[in-house]
Amino acid sequence: MSIETEKEEYKKFTGPWVQTSCNSDGIENPNEAYGLAPSVTFNENTFLVASTEGTILIKGTFSLNTNTTPKEINWTDTYGHDAGKTFPAIYEISESTLSFCAANENMCRPQAFEPRIGHTIRIFTRQ
């Protein structure tokens, strides 16, 4: 991927997104089950997850690989419950929707958006 193409891909993430769906370990977890619909804000290669009240839940960095199908992303949490952990994932992004499927730390990267034990699928819409 050229540097310009890479920059364009990171720009697609920029700004605030709100979670609309989450499936963890094959179980659908409606936002109401946690009393929140978390939002994530991206800036360059960093992200910040916050509750609806504005409490910061997670901070971290991410890296992309668009030379694969599906496209790959690595999430590294730097603040929060999983600080120091990296989660291999795949993603799809459009102008208004971001979807990713992440494996638990030390698991193989998912190859498809399939609900399974050890995988979390999250869907966000742009705010």
XYZ file of C-alpha atoms in Angstrom:
127
model
C 0.000 0.000 0.000
C 1.408 3.399 -0.930
C 1.824 6.050 1.751
C -0.957 8.126 0.178
C -3.324 5.154 0.042
C -2.504 4.343 3.666
C -3.239 7.937 4.734
C -6.560 7.839 2.876
C -7.549 4.613 4.642
C -6.758 6.069 8.088
C -8.781 9.203 7.199
C -11.859 7.016 6.651
C -11.823 6.268 10.395
C -11.450 9.889 11.546
C -14.121 11.269 13.835
C -16.806 9.960 16.185
C -18.747 6.697 15.754
C -21.474 5.142 17.924
C -21.809 1.406 18.504
C -25.049 -0.075 17.171
C -24.345 -3.794 17.610
C -22.021 -6.111 19.510
C -21.706 -9.892 19.402
C -19.202 -11.453 21.787
C -18.424 -15.176 21.885
C -21.438 -15.813 19.644
C -23.862 -14.020 21.975
C -25.627 -10.835 20.893
C -25.079 -8.139 23.525
C -27.563 -5.315 23.109
C -26.190 -1.940 24.186
C -28.879 -1.745 26.871
C -27.444 -4.809 28.634
C -24.503 -2.641 29.689
C -26.554 0.514 30.165
C -24.633 2.291 27.441
C -24.064 2.619 23.734
C -20.329 3.284 23.641
C -18.830 5.662 21.150
C -15.368 5.598 19.651
C -13.452 8.565 18.272
C -10.546 8.056 15.893
C -7.727 10.515 15.233
C -4.924 9.355 12.918
C -3.890 5.976 14.404
C -5.406 6.450 17.873
C -8.832 5.708 19.312
C -10.775 6.591 22.445
C -13.864 4.681 23.625
C -16.294 6.520 25.908
C -19.622 5.789 27.578
C -22.694 7.876 26.764
C -21.905 9.881 29.921
C -18.434 10.677 28.576
C -16.457 8.358 30.849
C -13.309 7.198 29.063
C -13.356 3.400 28.966
C -10.499 2.555 26.591
C -7.688 4.369 24.781
C -5.341 2.851 22.267
C -3.704 2.708 18.877
C -4.445 0.764 15.728
C -2.617 -0.301 12.592
C -4.071 -1.276 9.224
C -3.200 -3.728 6.471
C -5.325 -3.145 3.370
C -3.311 -5.563 1.230
C -5.353 -8.521 2.496
C -8.908 -9.715 1.975
C -10.564 -9.070 4.304
C -8.660 -5.973 5.411
C -6.777 -6.364 8.690
C -6.563 -4.148 11.745
C -4.668 -4.565 15.017
C -6.088 -2.863 18.105
C -3.662 -2.163 20.967
C -5.234 -0.890 24.179
C -3.081 1.569 26.125
C -5.668 2.454 28.802
C -8.490 0.439 30.331
C -9.128 -3.122 31.437
C -7.063 -4.625 28.590
C -4.194 -2.095 28.590
C -1.106 -3.589 26.991
C -3.027 -6.161 24.952
C -3.213 -6.325 21.148
C -6.241 -7.799 19.411
C -5.946 -9.038 15.804
C -9.021 -8.213 13.751
C -10.555 -7.731 10.327
C -12.643 -4.748 9.280
C -14.950 -3.215 6.704
C -15.530 0.515 6.487
C -17.790 2.715 4.395
C -18.685 6.376 4.637
C -21.283 5.666 7.338
C -20.553 2.205 8.810
C -17.577 0.541 10.484
C -17.610 -3.180 11.276
C -14.849 -5.233 12.808
C -14.364 -8.746 14.099
C -11.595 -9.057 16.683
C -10.084 -12.157 18.226
C -9.087 -12.364 21.848
C -5.419 -11.694 22.568
C -3.113 -14.544 21.489
C -5.753 -16.027 19.166
C -5.538 -16.264 15.385
C -6.975 -13.375 13.410
C -10.570 -13.990 12.264
C -10.921 -14.781 8.557
C -14.625 -13.879 8.326
C -17.322 -11.966 10.185
C -18.602 -15.044 12.034
C -19.888 -15.103 15.614
C -17.660 -17.591 17.487
C -16.106 -18.216 20.870
C -13.158 -15.845 21.266
C -14.413 -13.326 18.684
C -16.146 -9.990 19.159
C -18.013 -8.352 16.281
C -18.855 -4.672 16.673
C -20.757 -2.422 14.286
C -20.635 1.372 14.466
C -22.327 4.197 12.575
C -20.727 7.575 11.990
C -22.069 10.334 14.241
